Amino acid sequence: MLALVARRLLTAIPTLLGIILVSFVLMKLAPGGPFDGERPLAPETRAALQSAYGLDRPIWEQAWIYVSRLVQGDFGPSLVYRDFTVTELVAQGLPVSLTLGGLAVILAMLVGVSLGLLAAIRAGQATDKAIMMLATVATALPTFVTGPALALFLGLWLGLLLVSGRGDGVAWLIMPVTALALPVAGAIAKLTRAGLASVLKQDHIRTARARGLPESRILLRHGLRPSLVPVASYLGPAAAGLLTGAVVVETVFGLPGLGRYFVQGALNRDYPLVLGVVTIYAALIILFNLFADLIYGWLDPRMRES
Amino acid sequence: MSLYEIRDLGIMIGDNRLVEGVDLDVRAGECTAIIGASGSGKSLTCLTPFGLTPGRFSGQVLLDGRDLANAAAAQLREARSQLAGFVFQQPLTALTPHLTVGAQLHEATTQAGGPRPSRSELARQLERVGLSRADERLDQFPHRLSGGERQRVMIAAAIAHDPKLLIADEPTSALDATLRREIMNLLDRLRAEQGLGLLLVSHDLAAVADHANQLVVMDKGRVVERGPAASLIAEPQEDVTRELIAAIPDLNEPPPRLPPVGDRQLVAEALTVSFPRPGWRRGTIQALVDADFEVGEGEALAIVGGSGSGKSTLGRAIAGIGPVTAGTIRWKGEELPERRGRSQRMRKLVQPVFQDPVASLDPQWTVADIIAEPLGFLRPDMLPEERIEKIRDLLGKVGLSEDQAERFPASLSGGQAQRVAIARALAADPDMLVLDEATSALDPLIGSGILQLLGELRDSNRLSILFITHDIAAARRLCHRVIVLDEGWIVECGDMETVITDPQSAVTRKLVAAS
């Protein structure tokens, strides 16, 4: 177990490095630069700026400097938000994004698994069909539709919640978290139902039934855990996706999360900002996949062997 | 009065009436056994009254005075948890994979509302069914246990709450001979001491004759014959019963006539296979040590031994699908290297057939494709018409009709699937077949058909056969000689009849005594 974690963390280093280098090169290949504004800068000013940020050096040297600074925990300066370092921007945005993403994952799990469970128990009945139809709709609706729709109903028409920004308390979280969680909850409900339906046909369920256990105990103790294996394999990448998916939601609800910096950084060719955000996303994705693998081992001990 | 009484039981699944007019009694402290071919409705009869199959039933079912036929779901559940215990046929899948042995045993002990057992009580339950290192096993997950060990956990769990009736569907088929006997003795003791009633489905006629009081013979969903077990087995009245009993290999039957053996073909010298220990531990496991043997043309050699004795490892090494650590395998004097070193000509010499026929065939392929696959590789020059002709010929040889060529494995019965697997092996025109427990998963009638087919192939094609099994009585129907393996060592080797009548080692004596 510990060996697995250690090994996976070690292999994460070259993976991260690869991702950083590829994004670095791709970004430089894109036309335009951080100092292209509406008014062209005087050539001298431009050259001075370029050399101040080291952009006049060969690309491999720039990459090397970036990586060696990164190792020391320095994401470099932002080229567009001139008064801030990337580390500061990330420190501002990351907590917002993590709160949104984390709550969305929890909400999606709770809603998805319980609805999936309910549908599996009532397999073939009206409840099952209704839940599965809802789940399909939830998965199909993109967040840029559900987000504004929520804002319209709850914010504008009913006047219950703030349409944009944070305000006081935690009420501001309700709409963005719901919008984020909806499609994931739909997918989880479908996976749980399908997983449970196949697990309930297995021999060990008959053994549990032969013991005369109550149906609820058979479901929760003998059936649920193995049926969550597909959910775990979906949730690893999906959890990371919730943080990236937050770009749309953060924009719709005007929240200062990481996603917004990512989009603005990319549009402005703010190289260090984009790279910083990419690095963090990549690290999170690797971390979530590792979590998913550890959860497999808990869900089904047979998977610990390989 | 009976503990368990079934009158005029009929079982429907969907619109099919699968069981009809079955009467059955189990008295307290006694054992009633059911025998029958697969598909005769034995398992349905045992499980449906308790709501453990999708079937619906009619008739009268009384367990300890309670009416199961008119019981509501909750009462049926109570009958399962308090009065009955169940042992199912498939030990590999019958335990919940994510709960430890101890947790499942705990659940079984308290299912009837009994007091919470202590850890040592749970360990004692495992010791009762012959599991060593019981305390350690309480913390293990089922997949770390072998099939036999899991079956013993199943049995321990089924009797943990002191049920009045134990329903056991082939409880000992997965166990080796010695254990089979121990488990049956344990159940005898429980019957005598606690008045446990036992409803047993089994193919093990010797055990049935020794342990069962009543015997019920089923065929096509009906009872064809019933009576006291020992006398019914000794003097069956109905043809169905006679056929069934004749199909089950038995060491008391007269030895088969075997044709003479030809020239020496395969010679193995000092064959050794070792595997690295799993996990972090250093060292190796010796699966097979210094095995010397030879097989002649048209000769069938049995490899028998308990589970973990190295018999499959030996078979895989010979067939070129498993590793060889040291030693040589020669074919007519020419050395056979490991698989990668074998030329095309060498590869077609020895062909394998495996235990689970349905699982060893690709479900997406038709029977014709499966049989033709070796041809495509080993005989690329063959014309399509020749290939079709060859497939037809092979299907005939293994006793399948031509119209089965376009079917998929899932629609075949176990026996038909095993015949396809044999046809696939024969497609390469091999000189030798390696059969690893090829009849163990089949019911006796079908298994004896396969044994007969193998005998015909041995004689007409002068095929050499390596027959790996734990069932020495089945091997005797086919094989000239036998090798007995124990923990990787050959402990006995010789003529089949000599070994059976005068076994030299303790392991062989046990195997023979249990057959």
Short mmCIF file of C-alpha atoms in Angstrom, two decimals, chain A residues 3 7 202-215 217-218 220-226 298-305, chain B residues 47 51-52 77-78 80-82 84-86 88-90 93-99 103-105 107-108 111 141 143-144 154 157 280:
data_model
loop_
_atom_site.label_atom_id
_atom_site.label_comp_id
_atom_site.label_asym_id
_atom_site.label_seq_id
_atom_site.Cartn_x
_atom_site.Cartn_y
_atom_site.Cartn_z
CA ALA A 3 4.92 1.14 -1.62
CA ARG A 7 5.92 4.52 -6.46
CA GLN A 202 -23.60 -12.51 -8.27
CA ASP A 203 -23.34 -15.62 -6.16
CA HIS A 204 -22.28 -13.95 -2.93
CA ILE A 205 -25.56 -12.02 -2.85
CA ARG A 206 -27.39 -15.34 -2.91
CA THR A 207 -25.25 -16.43 0.04
CA ALA A 208 -26.24 -13.28 1.93
CA ARG A 209 -29.87 -13.85 1.03
CA ALA A 210 -29.60 -17.46 2.21
CA ARG A 211 -28.50 -16.10 5.57
CA GLY A 212 -31.91 -14.48 5.81
CA LEU A 213 -30.46 -10.98 6.09
CA PRO A 214 -32.81 -8.06 5.55
CA GLU A 215 -32.77 -6.78 1.96
CA ARG A 217 -28.42 -5.01 4.75
CA ILE A 218 -27.72 -7.19 1.72
CA LEU A 220 -25.58 -1.87 1.76
CA ARG A 221 -23.15 -4.38 3.22
CA HIS A 222 -22.77 -7.00 0.49
CA GLY A 223 -23.82 -5.23 -2.68
CA LEU A 224 -22.91 -1.56 -2.61
CA ARG A 225 -19.14 -1.62 -2.22
CA PRO A 226 -18.20 -3.72 -5.25
CA TRP A 298 -10.93 -0.70 -0.35
CA LEU A 299 -13.93 -1.40 -2.58
CA ASP A 300 -12.59 -4.72 -3.78
CA PRO A 301 -9.59 -6.21 -1.95
CA ARG A 302 -8.82 -8.44 -4.95
CA MET A 303 -7.53 -5.33 -6.73
CA ARG A 304 -4.82 -4.82 -4.12
CA GLU A 305 -2.93 -7.78 -5.49
CA LEU B 47 -33.45 -23.76 -3.23
CA GLY B 51 -37.03 -18.13 -2.31
CA LEU B 52 -33.43 -18.42 -3.48
CA ARG B 77 -36.50 -14.82 5.47
CA GLU B 78 -36.88 -15.86 9.08
CA ARG B 80 -33.68 -19.02 6.17
CA SER B 81 -31.98 -17.17 8.98
CA GLN B 82 -33.05 -19.40 11.87
CA ALA B 84 -31.81 -23.51 7.56
CA GLY B 85 -28.20 -23.30 6.45
CA PHE B 86 -27.02 -23.39 2.84
CA PHE B 88 -23.64 -23.67 -2.57
CA GLN B 89 -21.78 -25.30 -5.38
CA GLN B 90 -19.39 -22.54 -6.46
CA THR B 93 -17.77 -16.82 -5.85
CA ALA B 94 -20.08 -17.62 -2.96
CA LEU B 95 -18.32 -15.39 -0.41
CA THR B 96 -18.51 -11.61 -0.42
CA PRO B 97 -15.16 -10.40 -1.82
CA HIS B 98 -14.78 -7.26 0.29
CA LEU B 99 -15.58 -8.71 3.71
CA ALA B 103 -16.74 -10.68 9.33
CA GLN B 104 -18.75 -13.12 7.25
CA LEU B 105 -18.53 -15.82 9.87
CA GLU B 107 -22.60 -12.38 10.39
CA ALA B 108 -23.48 -16.05 9.91
CA GLN B 111 -27.98 -14.33 11.71
CA PHE B 141 -10.24 -11.77 2.43
CA HIS B 143 -9.61 -14.33 -2.52
CA ARG B 144 -6.50 -15.22 -0.53
CA MET B 154 -18.86 -21.64 3.46
CA ALA B 157 -20.75 -20.30 7.99
CA TRP B 280 8.36 -8.87 -0.97
#
